[in-house]
């Protein structure tokens, strides 16, 4: 089976209005897969959709809403979705836990955990019925260790990592490729907003991340493969390292 046969005819990209999700949408189009682009801003979705080869559909939706997964299921009910890429998930706040109202963190848990469960259960179930397909959950190096300013974000990324690894073990034998895609610091508009004008060397290019993701869909459970990004660091050292890193991002 070629790529479009295995992961088409349609893919859903959650978080497709900029950055890595937009790059993934364009690359999928180039590989012959039609794309449903999901994010909150209709105008930004339309702009990205205009750059994607093949058929597209846009769904303007806040993935932190309690009914987001069922809304997405309804919006794609007439399509055969062979690939789900759940990319939306960054933390625009980088705040201390107690410095934001609890609703902010609950919204992040809903977007990064509850809606991910709903969407993977829905689309994964349909893929298993067909005996083929793929699911990508985008996670982060922040999944491996806690740190100041990272409490709910890091915990939600650990959720994505372990959910992805577990679904790889469960759904892989049923024909569905699952990948937990671990991003390092990447040059997205959202991360640029966090940097707020500060320069940081070594940011990954979203187009390279998209290519790595799609080229390694069947090479799960995680990409990059290999051990903890913290190598031999003890957990306390890793937490101190993460805390220093987030202090830098605070400026
Ligand atoms: N950039 C990095 O350095 C980095 C590092 C490690 C991991 N990651 C991971 O990579 C993924 C992408 O990160 P990113 O930097 O591109 O930022 P992001 O804020 O996750 O933005 C990606 C996309 O998600 C959409 N989105 C955000 N919140 C949404 C919501 N509530 N409902 C619907 N769509 C929503 C955004 O569009 P709208 O604003 O139009 O909704 C955008 O299209 C995330 O999962 C993040 O955890 C990023």
Tab-separated table of N, CA and C and ligand atoms in Angstrom, residues 14-22 38-42 44-45 59-65 86-92 107 111-112 137-142 153 156-157 160 181-193 203, ligand 1:
chain	number	residue	atom	x	y	z
A	14	UNK	N	-5.716	18.235	13.742
A	14	UNK	CA	-6.222	19.100	14.813
A	14	UNK	C	-5.119	20.064	15.217
A	15	UNK	N	-5.356	21.353	14.950
A	15	UNK	CA	-4.309	22.356	15.156
A	15	UNK	C	-3.575	22.585	13.860
A	16	UNK	N	-4.323	23.022	12.820
A	16	UNK	CA	-3.763	23.091	11.462
A	16	UNK	C	-3.685	24.510	10.918
A	17	UNK	N	-3.935	25.525	11.742
A	17	UNK	CA	-4.006	26.879	11.195
A	17	UNK	C	-2.653	27.579	11.134
A	18	UNK	N	-1.596	26.936	11.630
A	18	UNK	CA	-0.247	27.531	11.584
A	18	UNK	C	0.754	26.460	12.003
A	19	UNK	N	2.031	26.806	11.902
A	19	UNK	CA	3.100	25.979	12.467
A	19	UNK	C	3.144	24.558	11.931
A	20	UNK	N	3.420	23.631	12.826
A	20	UNK	CA	3.614	22.227	12.434
A	20	UNK	C	2.349	21.660	11.776
A	21	UNK	N	1.178	21.992	12.324
A	21	UNK	CA	-0.058	21.457	11.763
A	21	UNK	C	-0.277	21.907	10.332
A	22	UNK	N	0.043	23.166	10.039
A	22	UNK	CA	-0.085	23.658	8.662
A	22	UNK	C	0.903	22.943	7.751
A	38	UNK	N	-8.443	21.642	11.348
A	38	UNK	CA	-9.193	22.029	12.544
A	38	UNK	C	-8.377	23.023	13.370
A	39	UNK	N	-9.002	24.096	13.784
A	39	UNK	CA	-8.419	25.054	14.743
A	39	UNK	C	-9.528	26.049	15.079
A	40	UNK	N	-9.213	27.062	15.877
A	40	UNK	CA	-10.267	28.007	16.268
A	40	UNK	C	-10.499	29.094	15.236
A	41	UNK	N	-9.453	29.554	14.553
A	41	UNK	CA	-9.571	30.754	13.713
A	41	UNK	C	-9.909	30.383	12.267
A	42	UNK	N	-11.145	30.680	11.864
A	42	UNK	CA	-11.601	30.319	10.513
A	42	UNK	C	-10.728	30.982	9.442
A	44	UNK	N	-7.591	31.949	9.494
A	44	UNK	CA	-6.268	31.315	9.385
A	44	UNK	C	-6.387	29.930	8.760
A	45	UNK	N	-7.452	29.207	9.089
A	45	UNK	CA	-7.673	27.894	8.462
A	45	UNK	C	-7.842	28.045	6.952
A	59	UNK	N	-12.770	23.046	9.793
A	59	UNK	CA	-13.691	22.955	10.933
A	59	UNK	C	-13.171	23.908	12.001
A	60	UNK	N	-13.861	25.033	12.179
A	60	UNK	CA	-13.475	25.996	13.220
A	60	UNK	C	-14.074	25.534	14.543
A	61	UNK	N	-13.207	25.152	15.459
A	61	UNK	CA	-13.673	24.465	16.662
A	61	UNK	C	-12.675	24.700	17.788
A	62	UNK	N	-13.197	24.995	18.985
A	62	UNK	CA	-12.324	25.074	20.162
A	62	UNK	C	-12.228	23.684	20.785
A	63	UNK	N	-11.045	23.099	20.692
A	63	UNK	CA	-10.845	21.717	21.151
A	63	UNK	C	-10.870	21.586	22.671
A	64	UNK	N	-10.968	22.701	23.370
A	64	UNK	CA	-11.074	22.624	24.827
A	64	UNK	C	-12.535	22.536	25.293
A	65	UNK	N	-13.473	22.604	24.371
A	65	UNK	CA	-14.881	22.452	24.752
A	65	UNK	C	-15.198	20.994	25.065
A	86	UNK	N	-3.102	14.778	15.995
A	86	UNK	CA	-3.554	15.701	17.046
A	86	UNK	C	-2.360	16.544	17.461
A	87	UNK	N	-2.313	17.738	16.888
A	87	UNK	CA	-1.148	18.623	17.063
A	87	UNK	C	-1.408	19.751	18.057
A	88	UNK	N	-2.629	20.280	18.123
A	88	UNK	CA	-2.912	21.420	19.016
A	88	UNK	C	-2.522	21.049	20.443
A	89	UNK	N	-1.852	21.964	21.164
A	89	UNK	CA	-1.502	21.547	22.518
A	89	UNK	C	-0.494	22.379	23.262
A	90	UNK	N	0.002	23.469	22.682
A	90	UNK	CA	1.044	24.231	23.377
A	90	UNK	C	0.449	25.041	24.531
A	91	UNK	N	1.329	25.541	25.370
A	91	UNK	CA	0.921	26.371	26.512
A	91	UNK	C	1.250	27.827	26.210
A	92	UNK	N	0.242	28.671	25.950
A	92	UNK	CA	0.532	30.072	25.660
A	92	UNK	C	0.814	30.876	26.925
A	107	UNK	N	-9.139	23.962	30.969
A	107	UNK	CA	-9.286	24.028	29.514
A	107	UNK	C	-8.135	23.313	28.817
A	111	UNK	N	-8.447	20.156	26.272
A	111	UNK	CA	-7.897	20.128	24.904
A	111	UNK	C	-6.832	19.050	24.736
A	112	UNK	N	-5.933	18.931	25.703
A	112	UNK	CA	-4.767	18.051	25.539
A	112	UNK	C	-5.013	16.617	26.000
A	137	UNK	N	-0.027	11.505	17.967
A	137	UNK	CA	-0.239	12.408	19.093
A	137	UNK	C	1.043	13.198	19.283
A	138	UNK	N	0.932	14.522	19.191
A	138	UNK	CA	2.133	15.354	19.320
A	138	UNK	C	2.393	15.622	20.802
A	139	UNK	N	3.603	15.264	21.233
A	139	UNK	CA	3.980	15.481	22.614
A	139	UNK	C	5.287	16.281	22.640
A	140	UNK	N	6.004	16.224	23.741
A	140	UNK	CA	7.099	17.172	23.963
A	140	UNK	C	8.158	16.549	24.866
A	141	UNK	N	9.368	17.091	24.791
A	141	UNK	CA	10.385	16.719	25.775
A	141	UNK	C	9.918	17.013	27.191
A	142	UNK	N	8.963	17.948	27.329
A	142	UNK	CA	8.411	18.289	28.651
A	142	UNK	C	7.601	17.147	29.251
A	153	UNK	N	0.872	21.722	31.667
A	153	UNK	CA	1.335	21.443	30.302
A	153	UNK	C	2.144	20.141	30.262
A	156	UNK	N	0.103	17.096	30.833
A	156	UNK	CA	-0.743	16.722	29.689
A	156	UNK	C	0.091	16.110	28.567
A	157	UNK	N	1.329	16.557	28.422
A	157	UNK	CA	2.187	15.976	27.381
A	157	UNK	C	2.629	14.565	27.765
A	160	UNK	N	-0.191	12.454	26.714
A	160	UNK	CA	-0.149	12.171	25.266
A	160	UNK	C	0.892	11.098	24.948
A	181	UNK	N	4.693	11.663	18.741
A	181	UNK	CA	5.716	12.492	18.081
A	181	UNK	C	6.256	13.496	19.086
A	182	UNK	N	7.515	13.336	19.462
A	182	UNK	CA	8.103	14.164	20.522
A	182	UNK	C	8.795	15.366	19.888
A	183	UNK	N	8.220	16.543	20.096
A	183	UNK	CA	8.842	17.749	19.546
A	183	UNK	C	9.809	18.356	20.548
A	184	UNK	N	10.922	18.846	20.012
A	184	UNK	CA	11.775	19.746	20.774
A	184	UNK	C	11.347	21.172	20.428
A	185	UNK	N	12.151	22.148	20.804
A	185	UNK	CA	11.779	23.539	20.537
A	185	UNK	C	11.714	23.768	19.027
A	186	UNK	N	10.587	24.253	18.568
A	186	UNK	CA	10.282	24.320	17.141
A	186	UNK	C	9.797	25.727	16.793
A	187	UNK	N	10.190	26.164	15.601
A	187	UNK	CA	9.949	27.555	15.200
A	187	UNK	C	8.512	27.747	14.708
A	188	UNK	N	7.574	27.726	15.637
A	188	UNK	CA	6.154	27.944	15.316
A	188	UNK	C	5.752	29.354	15.754
A	189	UNK	N	4.675	29.884	15.167
A	189	UNK	CA	4.187	31.192	15.636
A	189	UNK	C	3.874	31.175	17.131
A	190	UNK	N	3.309	30.076	17.626
A	190	UNK	CA	2.958	30.010	19.055
A	190	UNK	C	4.215	30.096	19.925
A	191	UNK	N	5.279	29.399	19.536
A	191	UNK	CA	6.506	29.445	20.338
A	191	UNK	C	7.176	30.809	20.210
A	192	UNK	N	7.078	31.423	19.043
A	192	UNK	CA	7.612	32.790	18.872
A	192	UNK	C	6.892	33.767	19.802
A	193	UNK	N	5.591	33.535	19.994
A	193	UNK	CA	4.853	34.424	20.906
A	193	UNK	C	5.354	34.249	22.340
A	203	UNK	N	16.250	26.112	16.845
A	203	UNK	CA	14.844	25.740	16.724
A	203	UNK	C	14.647	24.849	15.491
B	1	LIG	N1	6.744	24.815	19.335
B	1	LIG	C1	7.505	24.167	20.183
B	1	LIG	O1	8.618	24.577	20.507
B	1	LIG	C2	7.015	22.862	20.797
B	1	LIG	C3	7.881	22.125	21.613
B	1	LIG	C4	7.448	20.925	22.136
B	1	LIG	C5	6.185	20.447	21.823
B	1	LIG	N2	5.360	21.189	21.031
B	1	LIG	C6	4.024	20.677	20.742
B	1	LIG	O2	3.750	20.868	19.365
B	1	LIG	C7	2.366	21.125	19.154
B	1	LIG	C8	2.180	22.393	18.343
B	1	LIG	O3	2.681	23.475	19.056
B	1	LIG	P1	2.671	24.964	18.512
B	1	LIG	O4	3.907	25.606	19.003
B	1	LIG	O5	2.436	24.989	17.049
B	1	LIG	O6	1.443	25.685	19.269
B	1	LIG	P2	-0.144	25.423	19.441
B	1	LIG	O7	-0.657	26.518	20.292
B	1	LIG	O8	-0.376	24.030	19.875
B	1	LIG	O9	-0.729	25.698	17.991
B	1	LIG	C9	-0.903	24.716	17.038
B	1	LIG	C10	-2.278	24.816	16.428
B	1	LIG	O10	-3.263	24.470	17.401
B	1	LIG	C11	-4.382	25.340	17.305
B	1	LIG	N3	-5.015	25.388	18.626
B	1	LIG	C12	-4.472	25.798	19.807
B	1	LIG	N4	-5.387	25.753	20.791
B	1	LIG	C13	-6.536	25.295	20.215
B	1	LIG	C14	-7.852	25.043	20.703
B	1	LIG	N5	-8.186	25.259	21.977
B	1	LIG	N6	-8.784	24.567	19.848
B	1	LIG	C15	-8.474	24.362	18.538
B	1	LIG	N7	-7.250	24.576	18.025
B	1	LIG	C16	-6.301	25.058	18.857
B	1	LIG	C17	-3.785	26.660	16.825
B	1	LIG	O11	-4.688	27.416	16.052
B	1	LIG	P3	-5.805	28.463	16.567
B	1	LIG	O12	-5.088	29.481	17.387
B	1	LIG	O13	-6.360	28.992	15.264
B	1	LIG	O14	-6.829	27.694	17.332
B	1	LIG	C18	-2.684	26.154	15.874
B	1	LIG	O15	-3.209	25.924	14.589
B	1	LIG	C19	1.741	21.193	20.567
B	1	LIG	O16	1.123	19.951	20.878
B	1	LIG	C20	2.924	21.423	21.478
B	1	LIG	O17	2.706	20.882	22.779
B	1	LIG	C21	5.736	22.388	20.512
